Structures are given as structure tokens and as C-alpha cells.
Short mmCIF file of C-alpha atoms and ligand atoms in Angstrom, two decimals:
data_model
loop_
_atom_site.label_atom_id
_atom_site.label_comp_id
_atom_site.label_asym_id
_atom_site.label_seq_id
_atom_site.Cartn_x
_atom_site.Cartn_y
_atom_site.Cartn_z
CA UNK A 1 100.44 122.09 92.18
CA UNK A 2 104.03 123.33 92.30
CA UNK A 3 105.37 122.10 95.64
CA UNK A 4 108.41 124.37 95.71
CA UNK A 5 108.13 127.66 97.67
CA UNK A 6 110.91 129.11 95.54
CA UNK A 7 108.78 128.73 92.42
CA UNK A 8 105.36 129.04 94.08
CA UNK A 9 105.72 131.76 96.76
CA UNK A 10 102.44 130.88 98.48
CA UNK A 11 103.32 127.23 98.94
CA UNK A 12 104.11 126.05 102.48
CA UNK A 13 106.16 122.88 102.79
CA UNK A 14 104.95 120.52 105.50
CA UNK A 15 107.90 118.89 107.25
CA UNK A 16 106.69 116.14 109.52
CA UNK A 17 108.89 115.15 112.45
CA UNK A 18 106.54 112.66 114.16
CA UNK A 19 109.14 109.93 113.68
CA UNK A 20 111.96 112.01 115.19
CA UNK A 21 110.83 114.79 117.55
CA UNK A 22 107.52 112.93 118.06
CA UNK A 23 109.36 109.79 119.01
CA UNK A 24 111.20 111.84 121.64
CA UNK A 25 107.88 112.07 123.56
CA UNK A 26 108.38 110.23 126.82
CA UNK A 27 107.33 106.65 126.15
CA UNK A 28 106.53 106.95 122.42
CA UNK A 29 109.15 104.47 121.19
CA UNK A 30 108.21 102.80 117.90
CA UNK A 31 109.55 99.71 116.22
CA UNK A 32 110.99 100.03 112.75
CA UNK A 33 107.95 98.40 111.10
CA UNK A 34 105.67 100.79 112.97
CA UNK A 35 107.76 103.72 111.77
CA UNK A 36 107.46 102.43 108.24
CA UNK A 37 103.65 102.25 108.56
CA UNK A 38 103.53 105.85 109.76
CA UNK A 39 105.93 107.02 107.04
CA UNK A 40 103.68 105.42 104.40
CA UNK A 41 100.63 107.17 105.86
CA UNK A 42 102.50 110.50 105.84
CA UNK A 43 103.49 110.02 102.20
CA UNK A 44 99.89 109.18 101.27
CA UNK A 45 98.78 112.33 103.06
CA UNK A 46 101.14 114.38 100.89
CA UNK A 47 103.71 115.49 103.48
CA UNK A 48 106.63 117.20 101.68
CA UNK A 49 109.44 116.17 104.04
CA UNK A 50 109.48 113.22 106.43
CA UNK A 51 112.10 113.50 109.15
CA UNK A 52 112.46 109.77 109.59
CA UNK A 53 114.68 109.74 112.67
CA UNK A 54 118.04 110.42 114.27
CA UNK A 55 120.33 107.77 112.77
CA UNK A 56 123.22 108.34 115.21
CA UNK A 57 121.01 107.49 118.21
CA UNK A 58 121.34 103.72 117.74
CA UNK A 59 121.80 101.08 115.02
CA UNK A 60 118.03 100.43 115.21
CA UNK A 61 117.28 104.09 114.51
CA UNK A 62 119.69 104.12 111.57
CA UNK A 63 118.11 100.99 110.14
CA UNK A 64 114.58 102.42 110.50
CA UNK A 65 115.56 105.60 108.61
CA UNK A 66 117.30 103.53 105.92
CA UNK A 67 114.19 101.36 105.44
CA UNK A 68 111.99 104.43 105.14
CA UNK A 69 114.42 106.04 102.67
CA UNK A 70 114.29 102.93 100.50
CA UNK A 71 110.60 102.07 100.77
CA UNK A 72 108.91 105.46 101.14
CA UNK A 73 111.51 107.76 99.63
CA UNK A 74 111.18 106.18 96.18
CA UNK A 75 108.23 105.94 93.79
CA UNK A 76 105.77 103.25 94.91
CA UNK A 77 102.03 102.83 94.53
CA UNK A 78 101.83 101.74 98.21
CA UNK A 79 102.67 105.31 99.19
CA UNK A 80 100.06 106.88 96.97
CA UNK A 81 102.42 108.02 94.18
CA UNK A 82 103.87 111.05 95.97
CA UNK A 83 107.63 110.87 96.71
CA UNK A 84 108.57 112.91 99.79
CA UNK A 85 112.00 114.19 100.80
CA UNK A 86 113.47 111.92 103.50
CA UNK A 87 115.48 113.76 106.15
CA UNK A 88 117.77 112.39 108.86
CA UNK A 89 118.80 114.48 111.87
CA UNK A 90 122.46 114.90 112.84
CA UNK A 91 124.30 116.87 115.49
CA UNK A 92 127.01 119.08 113.98
CA UNK A 93 129.67 116.37 114.02
CA UNK A 94 131.16 114.34 111.18
CA UNK A 95 130.15 111.04 112.83
CA UNK A 96 126.48 112.04 113.09
CA UNK A 97 126.43 113.49 109.58
CA UNK A 98 128.01 110.33 108.15
CA UNK A 99 125.36 108.20 109.85
CA UNK A 100 122.53 110.45 108.65
CA UNK A 101 123.86 110.26 105.10
CA UNK A 102 124.30 106.48 105.28
CA UNK A 103 120.60 106.23 106.18
CA UNK A 104 118.98 108.77 103.83
CA UNK A 105 121.12 108.40 100.72
CA UNK A 106 118.84 105.62 99.39
CA UNK A 107 115.95 108.06 98.91
CA UNK A 108 115.24 109.81 95.61
CA UNK A 109 115.29 113.13 97.52
CA UNK A 110 117.58 112.77 100.57
CA UNK A 111 118.16 115.56 103.10
CA UNK A 112 120.65 115.95 105.96
CA UNK A 113 119.33 118.10 108.81
CA UNK A 114 122.11 119.27 111.10
CA UNK A 115 121.83 121.51 114.16
CA UNK A 116 123.91 123.39 116.71
CA UNK A 117 122.73 125.55 119.60
CA UNK A 118 123.16 129.32 119.41
CA UNK A 119 121.59 130.65 122.62
CA UNK A 120 123.96 131.97 125.33
CA UNK A 121 122.75 129.41 127.87
CA UNK A 122 123.21 126.44 125.53
CA UNK A 123 126.60 127.59 124.23
CA UNK A 124 127.97 128.25 127.71
CA UNK A 125 126.61 125.31 129.73
CA UNK A 126 125.74 122.58 127.25
CA UNK A 127 128.26 122.98 124.43
CA UNK A 128 130.95 124.80 126.40
CA UNK A 129 131.86 126.63 123.20
CA UNK A 130 132.46 130.30 122.49
CA UNK A 131 130.22 132.02 119.92
CA UNK A 132 133.14 132.14 117.47
CA UNK A 133 133.72 128.40 117.89
CA UNK A 134 130.03 127.83 117.16
CA UNK A 135 130.25 129.90 113.97
CA UNK A 136 133.31 127.93 112.83
CA UNK A 137 131.66 124.57 113.59
CA UNK A 138 128.54 125.57 111.64
CA UNK A 139 130.68 126.57 108.66
CA UNK A 140 132.64 123.30 108.73
CA UNK A 141 129.76 120.91 109.37
CA UNK A 142 127.28 122.44 106.91
CA UNK A 143 130.03 122.34 104.28
CA UNK A 144 130.76 118.72 105.20
CA UNK A 145 127.06 117.77 104.95
CA UNK A 146 126.90 119.59 101.60
CA UNK A 147 129.85 117.54 100.31
CA UNK A 148 127.66 114.46 100.77
CA UNK A 149 124.14 115.68 100.05
CA UNK A 150 122.76 118.46 97.86
CA UNK A 151 119.85 119.20 100.22
CA UNK A 152 121.05 120.41 103.65
CA UNK A 153 118.93 121.91 106.40
CA UNK A 154 120.54 123.80 109.26
CA UNK A 155 118.87 124.62 112.62
CA UNK A 156 120.31 126.98 115.24
CA UNK A 157 118.93 125.17 118.28
CA UNK A 158 117.18 127.37 120.86
CA UNK A 159 116.92 130.18 118.29
CA UNK A 160 113.96 131.54 120.27
CA UNK A 161 116.35 132.53 123.08
CA UNK A 162 119.32 133.48 120.88
CA UNK A 163 120.61 136.98 120.24
CA UNK A 164 119.12 137.98 116.84
CA UNK A 165 122.34 139.70 115.67
CA UNK A 166 124.35 136.55 116.42
CA UNK A 167 121.70 134.44 114.67
CA UNK A 168 122.02 136.56 111.53
CA UNK A 169 125.79 135.91 111.52
CA UNK A 170 125.42 132.13 112.04
CA UNK A 171 122.70 131.80 109.41
CA UNK A 172 124.69 133.76 106.83
CA UNK A 173 127.60 131.37 107.40
CA UNK A 174 125.33 128.30 107.07
CA UNK A 175 123.91 129.62 103.79
CA UNK A 176 127.38 130.41 102.47
CA UNK A 177 128.46 126.87 103.36
CA UNK A 178 125.60 125.41 101.31
CA UNK A 179 122.45 125.10 103.47
CA UNK A 180 119.28 125.04 101.35
CA UNK A 181 116.77 125.29 104.23
CA UNK A 182 117.23 127.38 107.36
CA UNK A 183 115.04 126.20 110.21
CA UNK A 184 114.32 128.42 113.20
CA UNK A 185 113.43 126.36 116.28
CA UNK A 186 111.73 127.70 119.38
CA UNK A 187 113.23 124.71 121.16
CA UNK A 188 111.80 125.37 124.62
CA UNK A 189 108.48 126.94 123.56
CA UNK A 190 109.43 130.29 125.09
CA UNK A 191 108.52 132.89 122.47
CA UNK A 192 105.17 134.58 121.86
CA UNK A 193 103.57 134.96 118.41
CA UNK A 194 104.53 138.65 118.17
CA UNK A 195 108.15 138.00 119.14
CA UNK A 196 108.42 135.03 116.81
CA UNK A 197 106.98 137.08 113.95
CA UNK A 198 109.62 139.76 114.57
CA UNK A 199 112.38 137.17 114.79
CA UNK A 200 111.50 135.64 111.40
CA UNK A 201 110.96 139.05 109.83
CA UNK A 202 114.36 140.18 111.13
CA UNK A 203 115.97 137.10 109.61
CA UNK A 204 114.24 137.68 106.27
CA UNK A 205 115.52 141.25 106.22
CA UNK A 206 119.02 140.94 107.64
CA UNK A 207 120.60 137.64 106.60
CA UNK A 208 122.62 137.82 103.37
CA UNK A 209 121.52 135.10 100.94
CA UNK A 210 118.26 134.35 102.77
CA UNK A 211 116.32 134.90 99.52
CA UNK A 212 118.02 131.80 98.06
CA UNK A 213 116.88 129.36 100.75
CA UNK A 214 113.61 128.18 102.29
CA UNK A 215 113.01 129.50 105.80
CA UNK A 216 111.37 127.04 108.16
CA UNK A 217 109.80 127.23 111.64
CA UNK A 218 109.85 124.58 114.36
CA UNK A 219 107.91 125.41 117.52
CA UNK A 220 107.44 123.61 120.82
CA UNK A 221 104.27 123.86 122.86
CA UNK A 222 105.44 124.52 126.42
CA UNK A 223 103.12 127.56 126.72
CA UNK A 224 100.46 126.19 124.38
CA UNK A 225 101.61 128.66 121.69
CA UNK A 226 103.21 126.33 119.15
CA UNK A 227 100.53 126.62 116.46
CA UNK A 228 100.15 130.38 116.97
CA UNK A 229 103.92 130.86 116.74
CA UNK A 230 104.16 128.70 113.62
CA UNK A 231 101.42 130.70 111.89
CA UNK A 232 103.11 133.95 112.94
CA UNK A 233 106.36 132.65 111.40
CA UNK A 234 104.58 131.83 108.14
CA UNK A 235 103.07 135.32 108.07
CA UNK A 236 106.56 136.75 108.42
CA UNK A 237 107.75 134.84 105.35
CA UNK A 238 108.69 131.30 106.46
CA UNK A 239 107.60 128.67 103.93
CA UNK A 240 108.23 125.41 105.75
CA UNK A 241 106.40 124.35 108.93
CA UNK A 242 107.85 121.58 111.10
CA UNK A 243 105.05 119.67 112.77
CA UNK A 244 103.99 116.34 114.24
CA UNK A 245 100.77 114.36 114.09
CA UNK A 246 98.64 115.05 117.19
CA UNK A 247 101.35 117.51 118.30
CA UNK A 248 103.40 114.80 120.01
CA UNK A 249 107.03 115.57 120.85
CA UNK A 250 109.53 116.46 123.57
CA UNK A 251 107.85 117.63 126.83
CA UNK A 252 104.59 119.44 125.88
CA UNK A 253 105.11 118.46 122.24
CA UNK A 254 105.47 120.19 118.87
CA UNK A 255 103.12 122.12 116.63
CA UNK A 256 100.31 119.80 115.49
CA UNK A 257 100.23 119.16 111.74
CA UNK A 258 96.44 119.04 111.68
CA UNK A 259 96.12 122.46 113.35
CA UNK A 260 98.48 124.30 110.99
CA UNK A 261 97.17 122.62 107.86
CA UNK A 262 93.53 123.26 108.74
CA UNK A 263 94.17 126.83 109.90
CA UNK A 264 95.76 127.56 106.52
CA UNK A 265 92.91 125.79 104.72
CA UNK A 266 89.92 127.18 106.63
CA UNK A 267 91.40 130.70 106.78
CA UNK A 268 92.90 130.76 103.29
CA UNK A 269 91.08 134.08 102.87
CA UNK A 270 93.35 135.48 105.58
CA UNK A 271 96.68 133.69 105.05
CA UNK A 272 96.58 133.26 101.26
CA UNK A 273 98.83 130.19 101.61
CA UNK A 274 98.45 126.58 100.48
CA UNK A 275 99.86 123.15 101.37
CA UNK A 276 100.00 119.86 99.47
CA UNK A 277 98.21 117.90 102.22
CA UNK A 278 95.23 115.68 101.43
CA UNK A 279 93.18 116.77 104.45
CA UNK A 280 90.88 113.75 104.26
CA UNK A 281 93.78 111.58 105.49
CA UNK A 282 94.21 113.54 108.73
CA UNK A 283 91.95 111.63 111.14
CA UNK A 284 93.12 108.25 109.93
CA UNK A 285 96.78 109.19 110.35
CA UNK A 286 96.08 110.68 113.76
CA UNK A 287 94.54 107.41 114.92
CA UNK A 288 97.40 105.40 113.49
CA UNK A 289 99.95 107.47 115.41
CA UNK A 290 97.91 107.38 118.60
CA UNK A 291 97.53 103.63 118.41
CA UNK A 292 101.18 102.92 117.62
CA UNK A 293 102.61 105.26 120.24
CA UNK A 294 99.98 104.36 122.83
CA UNK A 295 99.35 108.10 123.34
CA UNK A 296 95.60 108.79 123.34
CA UNK A 297 94.21 111.95 121.76
CA UNK A 298 92.35 114.16 124.25
CA UNK A 299 88.64 114.35 123.33
CA UNK A 300 88.66 118.15 122.97
CA UNK A 301 91.80 118.22 120.77
CA UNK A 302 91.27 120.50 117.75
CA UNK A 303 90.47 118.69 114.48
CA UNK A 304 91.19 115.11 115.64
CA UNK A 305 89.65 114.87 119.13
CA UNK A 306 86.51 112.73 119.49
CA UNK A 307 84.48 115.83 120.45
CA UNK A 308 85.91 118.16 117.80
CA UNK A 309 82.70 117.94 115.77
CA UNK A 310 80.21 116.91 118.48
CA UNK A 311 77.40 119.34 119.29
CA UNK A 312 75.91 118.87 122.72
CA UNK A 313 74.01 122.01 123.70
CA UNK A 314 70.37 122.19 122.55
CA UNK A 315 70.84 125.62 120.99
CA UNK A 316 73.82 124.35 119.02
CA UNK A 317 71.99 121.21 117.85
CA UNK A 318 69.03 123.31 116.76
CA UNK A 319 71.35 125.64 114.85
CA UNK A 320 73.15 122.71 113.21
CA UNK A 321 69.88 121.21 112.02
CA UNK A 322 68.93 124.53 110.44
CA UNK A 323 72.33 125.17 108.83
CA UNK A 324 75.59 123.37 109.65
CA UNK A 325 77.63 126.54 109.23
CA UNK A 326 75.97 128.04 112.30
CA UNK A 327 78.39 126.13 114.51
CA UNK A 328 80.79 124.44 112.14
CA UNK A 329 83.75 126.14 110.41
CA UNK A 330 84.73 123.03 108.44
CA UNK A 331 82.99 119.79 107.58
CA UNK A 332 84.09 116.69 109.50
CA UNK A 333 84.51 114.79 106.20
CA UNK A 334 87.10 117.36 105.07
CA UNK A 335 89.50 116.03 107.69
CA UNK A 336 88.43 112.43 107.27
CA UNK A 337 85.81 111.86 109.96
CA UNK A 338 83.35 109.24 108.71
CA UNK A 339 79.97 110.74 107.98
CA UNK A 340 77.38 107.99 107.99
CA UNK A 341 76.55 106.29 111.25
CA UNK A 342 74.88 102.96 110.53
CA UNK A 343 76.52 100.87 107.90
CA UNK A 344 76.86 97.12 108.22
CA UNK A 345 75.36 94.27 110.25
CA UNK A 346 75.43 90.55 110.89
CA UNK A 347 74.36 89.65 107.37
CA UNK A 348 76.81 91.84 105.49
CA UNK A 349 79.39 89.99 103.45
CA UNK A 350 83.07 90.43 102.68
CA UNK A 351 82.37 92.50 99.61
CA UNK A 352 80.23 95.03 101.47
CA UNK A 353 82.88 95.23 104.15
CA UNK A 354 85.66 95.79 101.61
CA UNK A 355 83.68 98.48 99.76
CA UNK A 356 82.81 100.33 102.97
CA UNK A 357 86.41 100.16 104.19
CA UNK A 358 87.60 101.53 100.86
CA UNK A 359 85.08 104.37 101.16
CA UNK A 360 86.60 105.10 104.54
CA UNK A 361 90.04 105.18 102.91
CA UNK A 362 91.38 101.76 103.99
CA UNK A 363 92.79 99.65 101.20
CA UNK A 364 93.52 96.29 102.80
CA UNK A 365 95.58 93.43 101.46
CA UNK A 366 93.79 90.09 100.98
CA UNK A 367 95.17 88.71 104.25
CA UNK A 368 94.30 91.86 106.19
CA UNK A 369 90.77 91.78 104.81
CA UNK A 370 90.39 88.11 105.78
CA UNK A 371 91.43 88.90 109.29
CA UNK A 372 89.28 92.01 109.63
CA UNK A 373 86.32 90.07 108.22
CA UNK A 374 86.71 87.40 110.94
CA UNK A 375 86.81 90.11 113.59
CA UNK A 376 83.83 91.84 111.96
CA UNK A 377 81.75 88.63 112.08
CA UNK A 378 82.59 88.05 115.73
CA UNK A 379 81.64 91.63 116.51
CA UNK A 380 78.40 91.43 114.50
CA UNK A 381 77.36 88.42 116.60
CA UNK A 382 77.45 90.62 119.67
CA UNK A 383 76.46 93.99 118.25
CA UNK A 384 73.39 94.67 116.11
CA UNK A 385 74.70 97.47 113.96
CA UNK A 386 78.31 98.10 113.10
CA UNK A 387 79.18 101.78 112.66
CA UNK A 388 82.06 103.35 110.78
CA UNK A 389 83.76 104.02 114.08
CA UNK A 390 83.53 100.29 114.92
CA UNK A 391 85.07 99.43 111.56
CA UNK A 392 87.92 101.87 112.08
CA UNK A 393 88.57 100.31 115.50
CA UNK A 394 88.69 96.85 113.90
CA UNK A 395 91.16 97.92 111.24
CA UNK A 396 93.21 99.81 113.82
CA UNK A 397 93.48 96.66 115.90
CA UNK A 398 94.42 94.53 112.93
CA UNK A 399 97.15 96.98 111.93
CA UNK A 400 98.50 97.40 115.45
CA UNK A 401 99.75 93.84 115.44
CA UNK A 402 102.78 93.25 113.28
CA UNK A 403 103.09 89.55 112.39
CA UNK A 404 106.75 89.33 113.31
CA UNK A 405 105.92 90.61 116.78
CA UNK A 406 102.85 88.52 117.51
CA UNK A 407 104.83 86.08 119.62
CA UNK A 408 102.08 85.22 122.12
CA UNK A 409 98.46 85.14 120.99
CA UNK A 410 95.39 85.34 123.21
CA UNK A 411 93.38 82.15 122.83
CA UNK A 412 90.96 82.39 125.76
CA UNK A 413 90.20 84.57 128.73
CA UNK A 414 87.87 84.01 131.67
CA UNK A 415 87.43 86.33 134.62
CA UNK A 416 85.58 86.22 137.89
CA UNK A 417 84.88 89.72 139.18
CA UNK A 418 82.74 90.97 142.04
CA UNK A 419 83.36 91.64 145.71
CA UNK A 420 85.54 88.60 146.41
CA UNK A 421 88.94 88.04 144.89
CA UNK A 422 88.93 89.03 141.21
CA UNK A 423 90.53 86.14 139.33
CA UNK A 424 91.48 85.65 135.68
CA UNK A 425 92.49 82.60 133.71
CA UNK A 426 94.16 83.10 130.34
CA UNK A 427 95.28 80.74 127.65
CA UNK A 428 97.99 81.94 125.26
CA UNK A 429 99.57 80.34 122.23
CA UNK A 430 103.32 80.83 122.43
CA UNK A 431 105.97 81.33 119.74
CA UNK A 432 106.68 77.57 119.87
CA UNK A 433 102.99 76.94 119.00
CA UNK A 434 102.39 75.43 122.46
CA UNK A 435 99.41 76.44 124.60
CA UNK A 436 100.03 77.93 128.03
CA UNK A 437 97.44 78.53 130.72
CA UNK A 438 97.76 80.56 133.92
CA UNK A 439 95.47 81.89 136.62
CA UNK A 440 96.07 84.93 138.79
CA UNK A 441 94.28 87.15 141.27
CA UNK A 442 94.39 90.92 141.12
CA UNK A 443 92.94 94.13 142.50
CA UNK A 444 90.29 93.93 139.74
CA UNK A 445 89.55 91.73 136.73
CA UNK A 446 91.86 93.73 134.41
CA UNK A 447 94.74 93.56 136.88
CA UNK A 448 94.13 89.82 137.33
CA UNK A 449 94.19 89.28 133.54
CA UNK A 450 97.46 91.23 133.20
CA UNK A 451 99.03 89.21 136.03
CA UNK A 452 97.96 85.91 134.47
CA UNK A 453 99.53 87.00 131.15
CA UNK A 454 102.70 88.01 133.02
CA UNK A 455 102.86 84.59 134.65
CA UNK A 456 103.07 83.01 131.22
CA UNK A 457 105.31 85.47 129.37
CA UNK A 458 107.65 85.99 132.32
CA UNK A 459 109.15 89.34 131.26
CA UNK A 460 109.03 91.97 134.04
CA UNK A 461 107.51 95.28 132.94
CA UNK A 462 106.01 98.40 134.47
CA UNK A 463 102.56 99.54 133.32
CA UNK A 464 102.96 103.27 132.79
CA UNK A 465 99.63 104.04 131.14
CA UNK A 466 96.24 102.40 130.77
CA UNK A 467 93.47 104.28 128.95
CA UNK A 468 89.97 103.11 128.05
CA UNK A 469 87.82 104.88 125.47
CA UNK A 470 84.35 104.06 124.13
CA UNK A 471 84.31 104.59 120.38
CA UNK A 472 80.59 104.21 119.84
CA UNK A 473 77.52 104.95 121.90
CA UNK A 474 75.21 102.48 123.59
CA UNK A 475 75.49 99.51 125.88
CA UNK A 476 77.12 97.43 123.14
CA UNK A 477 79.74 100.09 122.34
CA UNK A 478 83.18 98.97 121.23
CA UNK A 479 85.76 99.96 123.80
CA UNK A 480 89.31 100.84 122.79
CA UNK A 481 92.15 100.32 125.21
CA UNK A 482 95.68 101.64 124.90
CA UNK A 483 98.45 100.65 127.28
CA UNK A 484 102.10 101.56 127.56
CA UNK A 485 104.68 99.32 129.18
CA UNK A 486 108.33 99.76 130.02
CA UNK A 487 110.75 96.86 130.42
CA UNK A 488 111.73 96.72 134.08
CA UNK A 489 115.36 95.72 133.46
CA UNK A 490 117.59 98.73 134.11
CA UNK A 491 120.23 98.17 131.41
CA UNK A 492 117.83 97.78 128.50
CA UNK A 493 115.74 100.15 126.53
CA UNK A 494 117.83 103.28 126.68
CA UNK A 495 118.77 105.60 123.84
CA UNK A 496 120.27 109.07 123.77
CA UNK A 497 117.96 112.00 123.19
CA UNK A 498 119.45 114.06 120.34
CA UNK A 499 118.78 117.38 121.98
CA UNK A 500 119.93 116.81 125.50
CA UNK A 501 122.14 113.76 125.18
CA UNK A 502 120.17 112.49 128.23
CA UNK A 503 119.43 108.84 128.56
CA UNK A 504 115.81 108.02 127.85
CA UNK A 505 113.79 104.94 128.76
CA UNK A 506 111.83 103.10 126.10
CA UNK A 507 108.14 102.33 126.39
CA UNK A 508 106.00 100.18 124.12
CA UNK A 509 102.37 100.79 123.26
CA UNK A 510 99.56 98.31 122.63
CA UNK A 511 96.03 98.73 121.37
CA UNK A 512 92.94 96.50 121.66
CA UNK A 513 89.29 96.95 120.72
CA UNK A 514 86.32 94.84 121.78
CA UNK A 515 82.81 95.13 123.16
CA UNK A 516 84.23 93.40 126.23
CA UNK A 517 86.53 95.90 127.89
CA UNK A 518 88.49 93.27 129.82
CA UNK A 519 89.22 91.39 126.62
CA UNK A 520 90.21 94.66 124.88
CA UNK A 521 92.55 95.34 127.82
CA UNK A 522 94.12 91.88 127.64
CA UNK A 523 94.66 92.25 123.87
CA UNK A 524 96.24 95.69 124.28
CA UNK A 525 98.46 94.45 127.12
CA UNK A 526 99.58 91.43 125.15
CA UNK A 527 100.39 93.52 122.06
CA UNK A 528 102.60 95.82 124.14
CA UNK A 529 104.20 92.90 125.95
CA UNK A 530 104.94 91.16 122.65
CA UNK A 531 106.76 94.30 121.52
CA UNK A 532 108.85 94.31 124.70
CA UNK A 533 109.74 90.64 124.19
CA UNK A 534 110.59 91.25 120.50
CA UNK A 535 112.80 94.23 121.40
CA UNK A 536 114.63 92.28 124.10
CA UNK A 537 115.16 89.40 121.66
CA UNK A 538 116.56 91.81 119.05
CA UNK A 539 118.94 93.24 121.63
CA UNK A 540 120.13 89.79 122.64
O1 LIG B 601 113.49 121.71 119.01
C1 LIG B 601 114.58 121.72 118.41
O2 LIG B 601 115.41 122.60 118.56
C2 LIG B 601 114.86 120.60 117.53
C3 LIG B 601 116.02 120.76 116.61
C4 LIG B 601 116.85 119.52 116.56
C5 LIG B 601 115.55 121.20 115.26
O3 LIG B 601 114.13 119.63 117.49
ZN1 LIG B 602 112.15 120.10 118.44
#
């Protein structure tokens, strides 16, 4: 497959910004090893461009982008053989562009993505610049980026509310100065599909030099129209779609990768366009992102929600049994949902586990397999049959804990619930290899367990989200818990948002899975708390 829209006019580049715009979701902060894990999954899925971050935001952000450029932006079997372009975002200033270049230059295919607002409201109130000053800055900064990097993307921020004639002028200048991709953002999710189609069409027809660059679309979901707008932009001639996994991103989020890719795939008869995405990796990557960010996927979310392929009504079930196409427009396996239900049990060995995990698309290292096997055995003692969904939860849990951040480990947990005073006793092993025990009372057993953990770790946090999900049916179902915590200390955990320059708080996610929901909660809480402690230590 030729992955270049200039040589293959029906090819749509998938530009994933989960690690940049997605990370701007309130509370979706990721550590640099988590970002690396996601970047690897994106490369394996076949994403063309990974926007790895905003290097000027902080030294940590720069370092994360640099690591991704080195480890994912170069040939490596760990990333599945495909080498994506690695992009770094920069405001239209020399300092930002220098930092972006410092971070991405290690990749085989580096890209600098610079942006400047062009709507009247942004120019007047945010930038305090005249339109002519904006044009001049675009000329200078795109040329400066080009002097460092061959591949330069330019975005006129808030294009959706900009004057089209002014946009044509700015874009022509950016192309003349060396931009190779022109990205049109609907920054505040304001446009409608018809308007956005006209906007892109107008750009295709009126901007000198537009035929020499790739036109891209970047839509936000404030009115729930991001996917529709993106598809309208592609129909008008854009050949790069900027998306995030699960649609995470600023405010109501960005266009969801899985929606655009599957719309183009299922309705290829209508669009006549193709992408380089391995669709069978979609569900796995969605779960990885959900687990790492601590942002659960709503059950009715298209493609990746737990109910996306569930048929409840009798008439539907009857139809499905007669022919699956009666109520199904794509097969669940196409997007990576496991097909078989019952797989392994108490007597299954390591080999069977490894083979089944490989069938599900998980290639584990020896150490990871050892650990998952231990967890599998413990689960099989309590649960008669282990389903694919159980296995995925086990691997998810294993991968949610990065060794360098597993400072405190849960050794034992005992709770007394009921109508009296719910009480929990926990025993943790600390970073000094000592055992610590604490008991606390709470409003319920989960609250008591969290308080007992807090008594040992001693780092004040605020619990901003706690979500419980059953991944399998039945009384012995495995429950998944995700939590998000924010450090309580005012001065820590703040970074600048690239778009608004506003200060943003950092939150840390944790994930736990167990047949015992209180234990799953304690594991998830401890994982998140360990991340807070690790971040505070790094800052010190
Ligand atoms: O939404 C937006 O305008 C952006 C730009 C930085 C491309 O994210
Ligand atoms: Zn955006």
C-alpha cells in the first residue's frame, strides 16, 4: 500500500493526537513510560503520524516526545515494523519551534507542527495581533521551522470561525514558506458538516499551491459533530484526519480514530477511500488508552463501547441467529473484539495461556507472562471458566503497573462491612521493602480501604473519579475499577495548555481488576497513588 496521498489520491493519512490533544483532556495526564506504551500501540496499529506531545509545555513533555521519537520513530520489531512520522506541536515562536525540533529530530521521519490563530476573536483578544501581523508571523515561523525540518505542518487555529478569504491568504503564505501539510482545525467544534465541507472545498479551490501539500482536518466534538465534520472534510478533498483514541481531548474531545477509520472501511463503497490502519488493533488500543488515562469508555460508544456489538432485544437476537448481517454492519473481530467466550480454566497451563493471549494479539515478554500466569492461577481458583474478557483484564492490569512506579505494593487487605462502621486493614510493602499496616474507618468498605492506604502513603490527594465496570457476566464476574486522583498540593502538578496558555491541574489514573471489587478498587487506588508519589519525587 502506498501511504502517501500525493502518490495514492485515495489514501487518507491517520494523524493521531491522543498523546497531545488527548492528553489535554481534563485529568488525562500520562507519565512518559505510559506515553511510550501508547505510542508503540499506535505504531503497531499502523497510524501514519503520531503527535507525541507539546515539547515546550515542560521538560517532562519534551523528554517524553524525545523518547518516542527515538524508540517508536525508528525501525524496531517492538513497534510492528511500521515507522510512523513523529510530530511535535509548537506555538508560532522560535522558542517553541526549537523545543519541538530538539524532541522530534531523533525520529527517521520528524515533523514540526506549528499553529497560530486566525479567527477575529482569537486575533483580537487572545493574540492581540492585527491580521497583517498574523500573516507576517506565519511567514516567519513556518520558514524558521522549515530551516530545521523538511516536514512542516501549519494549523490556523480556530479556522472554523475564521474569515475564509483571510484563511486563503494565510495558507498561501504558509505554503510559500515551506509547509508540507495544511491542517484546518475546527478548534471549538462550531461548524456543521455542510459548512465544513464548503470550507475545505473553498480552500482546495482558492489557495495557490494547495495542490502541492496534504490538506488535513482536525475537529472537536462540542456539538457531537466531530466525526461527521471530519468525513465531510475528507469528501471535500482533505487527505489527513487528525483523531484520538476513544475521542478524548480538550472539553468534549476530538474526532475518534475508531469512528473515522471504521466509517471509511465499512462504507468504502460510498467514500472510496482507504487508510493504513490494522483495524483488529482498535479495541486493544482503546482499552490501553482508557486504562492509562483512567477515562472509561461509555458502554454505548460506537465501535469500542462494551455494548457496541451486544444484541438485547428478542427480535434482534432471532435475526442475528438467522444471519448476522441482519443487525450487524461489521464483525466484532474486525475491530478486535474477542470472539470465543469460554477459553481457559483452572487446569490450563502457561503454554495454553500464552497461545490464547497471542491469538488475542498480546505478545508478552517472559516476565510479563510469568506475572500474568500467577494472576491467572489466582483467578482460576475463584472462577470456574476464564473468558477472553477476563484475560484481557488481567493483561491490562499487568501493563497498567510500570515497575519504576510500583513504589507501594498491596500485600493484604481485610474489610468489615455491614451496618456498623465499615473498617479496612491494609498491609503494603513500601519502597524500602518494609511492611506497613494501617486500619481506617470509612463511609463504606472502599472508602475505608482508601483511607487505610492513605494513612500509610501519607500523600494528600483528591479522588476525582471512581468507576466500576463488570467485564464478564455472572456472580463470579471480574470487576474492573478505574480511579483518578489529583495531588492536593496547590503548587504541584500544573502545566500550560498549548491552546489557551491556561494553567491545568494534573490527574493520575489507576486500574485494577479482580473478582473482589474492593480489592480491585484498592489496587486501582494504589496504582494511581504510586504515580502521584513518583511524579512528586521526580519534581523534587
Ligand atoms: O484544536 C486545535 O486548534 C488544535 C491545534 C493546535 C491544531 O489542537
Ligand atoms: Zn485540537
